[in-house]
mmCIF file of C-alpha atoms in Angstrom:
data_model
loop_
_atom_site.group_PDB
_atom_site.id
_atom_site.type_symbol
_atom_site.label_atom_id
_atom_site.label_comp_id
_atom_site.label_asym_id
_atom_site.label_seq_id
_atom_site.Cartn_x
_atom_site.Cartn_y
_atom_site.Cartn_z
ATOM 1 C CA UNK T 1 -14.362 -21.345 -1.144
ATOM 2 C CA UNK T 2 -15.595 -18.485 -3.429
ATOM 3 C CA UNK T 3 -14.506 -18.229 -6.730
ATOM 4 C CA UNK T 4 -14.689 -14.758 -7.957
ATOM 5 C CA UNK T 5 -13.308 -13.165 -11.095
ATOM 6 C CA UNK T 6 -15.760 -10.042 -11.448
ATOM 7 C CA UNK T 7 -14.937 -6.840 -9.483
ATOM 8 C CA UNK T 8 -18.386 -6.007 -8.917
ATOM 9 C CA UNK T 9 -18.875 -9.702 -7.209
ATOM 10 C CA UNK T 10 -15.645 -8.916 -4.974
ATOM 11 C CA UNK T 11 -16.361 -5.786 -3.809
ATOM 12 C CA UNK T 12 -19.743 -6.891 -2.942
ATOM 13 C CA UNK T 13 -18.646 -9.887 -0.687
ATOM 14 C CA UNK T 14 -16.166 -7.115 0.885
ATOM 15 C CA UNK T 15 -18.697 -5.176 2.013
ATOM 16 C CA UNK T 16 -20.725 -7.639 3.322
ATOM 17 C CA UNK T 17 -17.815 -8.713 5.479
ATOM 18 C CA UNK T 18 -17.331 -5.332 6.643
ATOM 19 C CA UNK T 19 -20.237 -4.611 7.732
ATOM 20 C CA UNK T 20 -20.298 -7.882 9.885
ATOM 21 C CA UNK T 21 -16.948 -6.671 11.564
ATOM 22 C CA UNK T 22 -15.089 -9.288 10.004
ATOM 23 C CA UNK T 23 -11.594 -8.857 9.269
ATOM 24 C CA UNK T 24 -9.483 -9.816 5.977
ATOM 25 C CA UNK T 25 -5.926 -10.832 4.944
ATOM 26 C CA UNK T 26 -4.746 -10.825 1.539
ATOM 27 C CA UNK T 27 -2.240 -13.246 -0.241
ATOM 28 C CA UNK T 28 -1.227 -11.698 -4.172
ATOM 29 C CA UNK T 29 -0.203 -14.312 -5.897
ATOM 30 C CA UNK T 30 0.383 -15.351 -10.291
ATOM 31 C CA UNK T 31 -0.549 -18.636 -9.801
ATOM 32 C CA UNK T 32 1.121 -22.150 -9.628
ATOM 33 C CA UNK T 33 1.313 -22.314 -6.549
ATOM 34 C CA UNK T 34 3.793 -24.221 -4.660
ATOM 35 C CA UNK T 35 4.118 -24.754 -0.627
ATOM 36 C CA UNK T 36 5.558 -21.203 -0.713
ATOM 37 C CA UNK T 37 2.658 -19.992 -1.742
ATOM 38 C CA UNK T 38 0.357 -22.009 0.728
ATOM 39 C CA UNK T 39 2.761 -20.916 3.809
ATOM 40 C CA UNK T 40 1.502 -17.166 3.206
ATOM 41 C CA UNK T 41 -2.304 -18.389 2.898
ATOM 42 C CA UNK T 42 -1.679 -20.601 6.308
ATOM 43 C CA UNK T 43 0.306 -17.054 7.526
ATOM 44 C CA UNK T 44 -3.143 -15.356 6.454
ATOM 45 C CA UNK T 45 -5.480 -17.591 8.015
ATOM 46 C CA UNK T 46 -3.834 -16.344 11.579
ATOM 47 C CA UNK T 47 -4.480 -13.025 11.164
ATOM 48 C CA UNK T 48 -7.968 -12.265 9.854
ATOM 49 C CA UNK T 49 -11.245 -13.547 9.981
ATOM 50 C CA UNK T 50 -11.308 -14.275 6.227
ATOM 51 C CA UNK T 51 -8.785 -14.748 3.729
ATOM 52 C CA UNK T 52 -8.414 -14.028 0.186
ATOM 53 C CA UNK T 53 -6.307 -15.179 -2.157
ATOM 54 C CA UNK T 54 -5.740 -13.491 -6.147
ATOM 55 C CA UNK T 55 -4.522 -15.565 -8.943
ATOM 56 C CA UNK T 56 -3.189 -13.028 -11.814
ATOM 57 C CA UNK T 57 -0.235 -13.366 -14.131
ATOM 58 C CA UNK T 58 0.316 -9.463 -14.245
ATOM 59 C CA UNK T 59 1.456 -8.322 -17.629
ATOM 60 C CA UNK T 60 2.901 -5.294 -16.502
ATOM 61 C CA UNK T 61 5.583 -6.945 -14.776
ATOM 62 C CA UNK T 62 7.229 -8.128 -17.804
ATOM 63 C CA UNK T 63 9.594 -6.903 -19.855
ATOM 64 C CA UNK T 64 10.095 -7.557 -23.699
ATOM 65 C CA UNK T 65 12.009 -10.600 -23.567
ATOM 66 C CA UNK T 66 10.600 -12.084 -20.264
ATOM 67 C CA UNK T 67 8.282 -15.309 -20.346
ATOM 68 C CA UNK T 68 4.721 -14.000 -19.989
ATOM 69 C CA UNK T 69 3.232 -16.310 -22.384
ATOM 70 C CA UNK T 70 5.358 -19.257 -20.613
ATOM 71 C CA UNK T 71 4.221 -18.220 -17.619
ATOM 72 C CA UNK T 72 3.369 -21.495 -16.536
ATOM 73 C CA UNK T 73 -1.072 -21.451 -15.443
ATOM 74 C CA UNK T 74 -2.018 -24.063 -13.475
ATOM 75 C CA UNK T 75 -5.798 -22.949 -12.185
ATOM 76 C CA UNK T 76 -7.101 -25.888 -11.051
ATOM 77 C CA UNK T 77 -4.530 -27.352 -9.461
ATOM 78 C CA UNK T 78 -4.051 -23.871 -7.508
ATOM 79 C CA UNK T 79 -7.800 -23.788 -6.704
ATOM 80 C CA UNK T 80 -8.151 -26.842 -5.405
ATOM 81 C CA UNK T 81 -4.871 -26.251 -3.066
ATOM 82 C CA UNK T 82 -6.746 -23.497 -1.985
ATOM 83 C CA UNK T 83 -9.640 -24.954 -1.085
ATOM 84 C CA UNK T 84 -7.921 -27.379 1.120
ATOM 85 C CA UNK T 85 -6.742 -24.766 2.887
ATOM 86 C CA UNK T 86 -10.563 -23.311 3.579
ATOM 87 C CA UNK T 87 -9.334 -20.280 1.744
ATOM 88 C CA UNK T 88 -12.799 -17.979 1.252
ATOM 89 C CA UNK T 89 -12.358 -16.180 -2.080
ATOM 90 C CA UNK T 90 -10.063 -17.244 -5.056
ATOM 91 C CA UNK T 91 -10.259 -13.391 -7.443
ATOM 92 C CA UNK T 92 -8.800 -14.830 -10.854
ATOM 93 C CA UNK T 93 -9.884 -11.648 -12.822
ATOM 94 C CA UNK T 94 -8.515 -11.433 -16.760
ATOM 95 C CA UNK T 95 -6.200 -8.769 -18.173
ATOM 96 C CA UNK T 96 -9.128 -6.974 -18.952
ATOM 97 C CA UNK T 97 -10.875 -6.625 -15.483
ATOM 98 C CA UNK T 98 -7.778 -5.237 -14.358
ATOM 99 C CA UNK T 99 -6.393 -2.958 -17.335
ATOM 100 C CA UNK T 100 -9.521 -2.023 -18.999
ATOM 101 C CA UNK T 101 -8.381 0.624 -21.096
ATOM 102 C CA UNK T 102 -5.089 -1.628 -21.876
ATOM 103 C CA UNK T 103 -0.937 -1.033 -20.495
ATOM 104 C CA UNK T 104 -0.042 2.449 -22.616
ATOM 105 C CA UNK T 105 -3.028 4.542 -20.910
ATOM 106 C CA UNK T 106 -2.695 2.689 -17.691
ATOM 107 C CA UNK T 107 -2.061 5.346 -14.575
ATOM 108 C CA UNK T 108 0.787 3.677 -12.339
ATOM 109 C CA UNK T 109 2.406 3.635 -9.079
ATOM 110 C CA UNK T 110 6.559 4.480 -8.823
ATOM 111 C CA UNK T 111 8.136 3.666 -5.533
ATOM 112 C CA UNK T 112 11.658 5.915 -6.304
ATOM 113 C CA UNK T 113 14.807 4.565 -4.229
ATOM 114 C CA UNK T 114 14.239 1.053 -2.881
ATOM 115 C CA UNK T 115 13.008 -0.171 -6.365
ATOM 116 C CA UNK T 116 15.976 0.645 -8.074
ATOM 117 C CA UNK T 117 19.301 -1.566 -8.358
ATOM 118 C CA UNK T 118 19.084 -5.306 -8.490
ATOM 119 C CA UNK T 119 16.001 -6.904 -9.068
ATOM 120 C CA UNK T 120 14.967 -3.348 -10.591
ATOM 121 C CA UNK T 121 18.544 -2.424 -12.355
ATOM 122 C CA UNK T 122 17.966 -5.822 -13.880
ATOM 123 C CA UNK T 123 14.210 -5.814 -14.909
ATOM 124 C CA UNK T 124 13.070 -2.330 -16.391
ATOM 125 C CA UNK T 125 10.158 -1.397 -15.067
ATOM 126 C CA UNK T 126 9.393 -4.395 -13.238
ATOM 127 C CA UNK T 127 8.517 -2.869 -9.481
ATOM 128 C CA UNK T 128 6.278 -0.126 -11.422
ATOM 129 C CA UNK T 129 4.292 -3.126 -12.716
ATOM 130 C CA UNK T 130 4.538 -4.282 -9.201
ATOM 131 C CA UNK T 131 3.683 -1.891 -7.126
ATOM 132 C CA UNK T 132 0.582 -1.027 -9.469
ATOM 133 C CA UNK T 133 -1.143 -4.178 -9.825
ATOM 134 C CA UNK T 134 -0.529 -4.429 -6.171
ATOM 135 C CA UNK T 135 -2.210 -1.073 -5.329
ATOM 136 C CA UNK T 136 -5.117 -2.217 -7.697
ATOM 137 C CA UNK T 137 -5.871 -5.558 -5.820
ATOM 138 C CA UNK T 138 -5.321 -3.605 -2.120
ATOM 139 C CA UNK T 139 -7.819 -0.855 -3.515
ATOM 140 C CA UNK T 140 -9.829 -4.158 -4.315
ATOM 141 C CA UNK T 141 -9.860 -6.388 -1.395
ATOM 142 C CA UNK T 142 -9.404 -3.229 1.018
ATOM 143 C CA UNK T 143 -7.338 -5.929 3.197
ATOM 144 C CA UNK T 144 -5.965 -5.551 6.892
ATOM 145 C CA UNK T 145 -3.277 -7.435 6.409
ATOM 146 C CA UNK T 146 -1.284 -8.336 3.184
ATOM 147 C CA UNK T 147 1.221 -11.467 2.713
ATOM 148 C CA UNK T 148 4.282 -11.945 0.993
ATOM 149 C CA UNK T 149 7.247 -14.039 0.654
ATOM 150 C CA UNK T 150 10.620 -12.866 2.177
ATOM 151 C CA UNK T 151 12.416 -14.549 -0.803
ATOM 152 C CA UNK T 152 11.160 -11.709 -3.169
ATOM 153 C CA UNK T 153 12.990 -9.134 -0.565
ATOM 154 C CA UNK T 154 13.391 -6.190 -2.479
ATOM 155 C CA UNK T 155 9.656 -6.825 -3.676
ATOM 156 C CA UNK T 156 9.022 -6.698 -0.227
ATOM 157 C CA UNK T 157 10.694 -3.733 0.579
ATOM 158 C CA UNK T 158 9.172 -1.883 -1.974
ATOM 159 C CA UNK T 159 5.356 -2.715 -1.247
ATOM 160 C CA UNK T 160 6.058 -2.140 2.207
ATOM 161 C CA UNK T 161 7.332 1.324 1.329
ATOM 162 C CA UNK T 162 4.820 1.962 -1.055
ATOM 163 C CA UNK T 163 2.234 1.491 1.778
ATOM 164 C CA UNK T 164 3.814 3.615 4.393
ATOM 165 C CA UNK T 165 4.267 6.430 1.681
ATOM 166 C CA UNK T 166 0.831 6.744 0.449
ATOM 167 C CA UNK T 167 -0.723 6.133 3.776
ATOM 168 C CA UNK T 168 -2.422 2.607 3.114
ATOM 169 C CA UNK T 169 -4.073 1.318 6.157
ATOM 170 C CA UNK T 170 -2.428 -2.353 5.838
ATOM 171 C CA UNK T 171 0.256 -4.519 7.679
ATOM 172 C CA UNK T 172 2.412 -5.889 5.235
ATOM 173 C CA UNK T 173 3.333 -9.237 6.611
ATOM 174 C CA UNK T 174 7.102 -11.045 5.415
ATOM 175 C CA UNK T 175 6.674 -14.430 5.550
ATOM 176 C CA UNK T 176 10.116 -16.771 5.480
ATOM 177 C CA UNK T 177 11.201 -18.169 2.517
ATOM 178 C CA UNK T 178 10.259 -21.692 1.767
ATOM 179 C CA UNK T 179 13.128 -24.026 0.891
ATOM 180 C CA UNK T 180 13.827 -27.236 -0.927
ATOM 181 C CA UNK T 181 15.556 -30.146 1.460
ATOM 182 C CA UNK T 182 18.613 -28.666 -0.570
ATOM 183 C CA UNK T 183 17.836 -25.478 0.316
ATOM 184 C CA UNK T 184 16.739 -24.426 -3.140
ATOM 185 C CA UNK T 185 14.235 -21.371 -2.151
ATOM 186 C CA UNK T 186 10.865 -22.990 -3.784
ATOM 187 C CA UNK T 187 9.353 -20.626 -6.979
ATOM 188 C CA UNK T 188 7.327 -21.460 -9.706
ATOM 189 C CA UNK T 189 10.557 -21.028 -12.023
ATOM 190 C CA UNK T 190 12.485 -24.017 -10.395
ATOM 191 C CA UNK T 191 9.443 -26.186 -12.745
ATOM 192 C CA UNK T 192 11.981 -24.658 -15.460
ATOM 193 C CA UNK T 193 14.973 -27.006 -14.301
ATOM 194 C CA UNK T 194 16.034 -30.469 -14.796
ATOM 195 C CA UNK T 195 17.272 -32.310 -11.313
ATOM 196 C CA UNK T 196 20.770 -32.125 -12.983
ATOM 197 C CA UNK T 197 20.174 -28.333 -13.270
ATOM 198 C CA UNK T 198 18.622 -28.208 -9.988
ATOM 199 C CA UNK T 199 21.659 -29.641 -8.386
ATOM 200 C CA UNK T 200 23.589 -26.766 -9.497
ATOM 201 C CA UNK T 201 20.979 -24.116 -8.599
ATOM 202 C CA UNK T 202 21.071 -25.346 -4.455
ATOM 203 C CA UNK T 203 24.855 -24.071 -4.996
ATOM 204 C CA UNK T 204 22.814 -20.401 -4.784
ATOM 205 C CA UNK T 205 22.177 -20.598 -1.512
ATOM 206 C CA UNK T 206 25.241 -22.215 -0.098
ATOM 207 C CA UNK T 207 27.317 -19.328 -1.329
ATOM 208 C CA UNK T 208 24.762 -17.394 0.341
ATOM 209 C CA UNK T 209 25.133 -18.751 3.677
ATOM 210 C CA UNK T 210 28.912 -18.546 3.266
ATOM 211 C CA UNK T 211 29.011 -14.779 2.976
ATOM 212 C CA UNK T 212 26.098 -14.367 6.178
ATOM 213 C CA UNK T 213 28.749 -16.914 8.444
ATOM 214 C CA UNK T 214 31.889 -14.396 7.242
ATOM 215 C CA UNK T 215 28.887 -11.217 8.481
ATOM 216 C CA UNK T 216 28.259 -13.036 11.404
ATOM 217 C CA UNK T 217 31.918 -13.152 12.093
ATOM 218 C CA UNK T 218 32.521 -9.667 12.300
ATOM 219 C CA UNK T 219 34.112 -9.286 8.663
ATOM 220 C CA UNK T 220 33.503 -6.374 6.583
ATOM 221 C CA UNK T 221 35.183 -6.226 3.525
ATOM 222 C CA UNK T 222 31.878 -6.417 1.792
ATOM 223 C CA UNK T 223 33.453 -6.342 -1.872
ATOM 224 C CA UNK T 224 35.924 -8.937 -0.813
ATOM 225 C CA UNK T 225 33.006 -11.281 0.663
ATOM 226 C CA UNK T 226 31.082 -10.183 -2.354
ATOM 227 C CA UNK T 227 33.458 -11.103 -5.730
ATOM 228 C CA UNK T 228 34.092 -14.374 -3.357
ATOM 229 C CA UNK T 229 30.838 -15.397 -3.837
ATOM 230 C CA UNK T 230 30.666 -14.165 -7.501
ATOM 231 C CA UNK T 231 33.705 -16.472 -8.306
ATOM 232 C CA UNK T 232 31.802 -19.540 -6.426
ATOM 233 C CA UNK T 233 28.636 -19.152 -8.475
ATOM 234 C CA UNK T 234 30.527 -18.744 -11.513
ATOM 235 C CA UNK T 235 32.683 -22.066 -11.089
ATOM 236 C CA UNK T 236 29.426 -23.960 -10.346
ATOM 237 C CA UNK T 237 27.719 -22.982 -13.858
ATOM 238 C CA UNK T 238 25.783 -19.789 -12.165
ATOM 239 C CA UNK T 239 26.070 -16.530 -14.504
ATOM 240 C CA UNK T 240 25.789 -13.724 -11.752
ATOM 241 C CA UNK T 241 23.435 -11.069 -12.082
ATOM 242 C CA UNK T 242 24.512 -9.122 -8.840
ATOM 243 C CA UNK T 243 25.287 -10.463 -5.556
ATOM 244 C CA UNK T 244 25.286 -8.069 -2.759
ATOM 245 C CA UNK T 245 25.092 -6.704 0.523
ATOM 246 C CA UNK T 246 22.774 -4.463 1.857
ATOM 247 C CA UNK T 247 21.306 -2.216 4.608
ATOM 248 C CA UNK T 248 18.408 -4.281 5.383
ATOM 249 C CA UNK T 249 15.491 -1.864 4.960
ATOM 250 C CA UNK T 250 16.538 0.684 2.661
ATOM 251 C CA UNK T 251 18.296 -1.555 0.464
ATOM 252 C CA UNK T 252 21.450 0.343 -0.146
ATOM 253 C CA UNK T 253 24.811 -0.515 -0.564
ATOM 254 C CA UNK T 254 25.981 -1.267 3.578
ATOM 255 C CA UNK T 255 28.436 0.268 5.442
ATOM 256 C CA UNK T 256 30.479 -1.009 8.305
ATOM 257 C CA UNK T 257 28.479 1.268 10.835
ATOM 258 C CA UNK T 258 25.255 -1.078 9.870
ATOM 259 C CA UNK T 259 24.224 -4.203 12.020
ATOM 260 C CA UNK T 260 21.194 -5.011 10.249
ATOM 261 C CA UNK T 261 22.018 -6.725 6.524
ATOM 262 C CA UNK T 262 20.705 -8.417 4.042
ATOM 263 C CA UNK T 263 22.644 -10.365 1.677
ATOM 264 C CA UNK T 264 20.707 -10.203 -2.190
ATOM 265 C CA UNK T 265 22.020 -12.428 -5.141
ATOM 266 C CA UNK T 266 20.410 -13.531 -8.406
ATOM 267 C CA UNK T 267 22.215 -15.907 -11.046
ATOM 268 C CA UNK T 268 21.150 -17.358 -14.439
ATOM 269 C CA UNK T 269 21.267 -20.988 -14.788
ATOM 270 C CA UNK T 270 20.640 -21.039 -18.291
ATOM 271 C CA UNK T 271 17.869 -19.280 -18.947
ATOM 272 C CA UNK T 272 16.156 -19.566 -15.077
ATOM 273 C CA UNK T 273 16.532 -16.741 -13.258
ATOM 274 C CA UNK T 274 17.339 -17.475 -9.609
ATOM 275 C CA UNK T 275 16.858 -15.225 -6.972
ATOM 276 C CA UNK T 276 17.172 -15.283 -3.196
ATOM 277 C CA UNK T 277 18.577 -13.304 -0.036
ATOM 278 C CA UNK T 278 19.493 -14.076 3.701
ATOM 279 C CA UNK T 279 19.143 -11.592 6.584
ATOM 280 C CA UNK T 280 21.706 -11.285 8.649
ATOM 281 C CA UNK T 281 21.571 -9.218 12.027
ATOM 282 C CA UNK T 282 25.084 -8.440 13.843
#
């Protein structure tokens, strides 16, 4: 496995790929990486000749009072998970490499309607971060095929819109969430808990699967299903962010003509954020 964390050294191996025919998949990641991570790389590794993965704890994502400097870094352990997997470049650039000229003169990438609400109505200016580190490291890598987890879903949504909107020749692959024997959707945040807390937080995804079984059986009093849920999390020790339902692709609020849903809910447990989602077709 290559380790690379100079642009000039990336875009050099690129080319020498390219030339050879070979073809590449892409896996975005910040780091400490968990067997959610490593189930996009083994995704990856099925797609494309070669495989690279990018370790970078994007500042732009973050708002004012979020936890960039807690962020928790764990680059060796991530490499060498990596490696294991015969993953052939590792790009760790700084915060330099990638913002040169620093975040106020930084051009940026808005993707209008499916970032907003949720995720975005909670995290100003979170999905512009997003979506422009993300068109950096594609402009970068120049990938075929780009990974990412289902349990970011409006994340998702947004890259993959972002893509088909300015015309980027890549497949943006979903790959299922990963979950805890509780069914606790694995992210680096859940390092954040105790097992008491942890206990609670599986309660997320319970309530979850209660509202897709009421989908599933034809009910569609969405607000009903969705201040339900709202009242579960809340009696378990879950503050709700938003809990709701959804047209699957374009994210907006559904309507009983839809048969394609996805159910979207984040909750504080203390200061963890959860978030997670469950499709649901009818």
């Amino acid at each position: 496995m290559q380790s690379i964390t100079e642009i000039k050294s990336l875009r050099s191996q690129i080319k020498a790929w390219r030339q050879q025919g070979q073809s590449i998949a892409f896996v975005p990641t910040m780091g400490n990486l968990h067997q959610g991570h490593f189930s996009l790389v083994e995704k990856a590794k099925t797609l494309a000749d070669k495989v690279v993965v990018s370790i970078f704890v994007n500042p732009m994502q973050f708002g004012q009072n979020e936890d960039l400097d807690n962020y928790p870094r764990t680059l060796a352990q991530d490499k060498q998970g990596l490696a294991e997997l015969e993953t052939d470049i590792v790009f760790t650039p700084s915060v330099e490499t990638i913002y040169p000229n620093g975040l106020d003169t930084q051009s940026f990438v808005d993707v209008p309607g499916v970032s907003e609400g949720y995720c975005g109505g909670s995290r100003a200016g979170h999905f512009r971060g997003v979506a422009t580190v993300v068109t950096k490291l594609f402009n970068l890598v120049q990938p075929d095929f780009a990974c990412f987890g289902e349990k970011d879903y409006q994340q998702l949504q947004v890259i993959k819109t972002m893509v088909h909107d300015l015309s980027m020749p890549i497949e943006i692959i979903g790959v299922p969430t990963q979950r805890e024997v509780s069914g606790l959707a694995m992210s680096s945040r859940n390092g954040y808990l105790s097992e008491q807390e942890k206990d609670v937080a599986k309660v997320l995804y319970k309530v979850l699967s209660s509202a897709a079984g009421e989908l599933k059986a034809g009910i569609r009093e969405f607000d009903k299903i969705e201040q339900g849920a709202k009242s579960q999390l809340e009696n378990a020790g879950l503050k709700t962010d938003y809990f709701s339902i959804a047209h699957r692709s374009t994210l907006k609020p559904a309507t009983k003509e839809d048969d394609e849903f996805v159910i979207l809910a984040a909750a504080f447990l203390g200061t963890v954020r959860l978030i997670d989602n469950i499709q649901v077709t009818q």
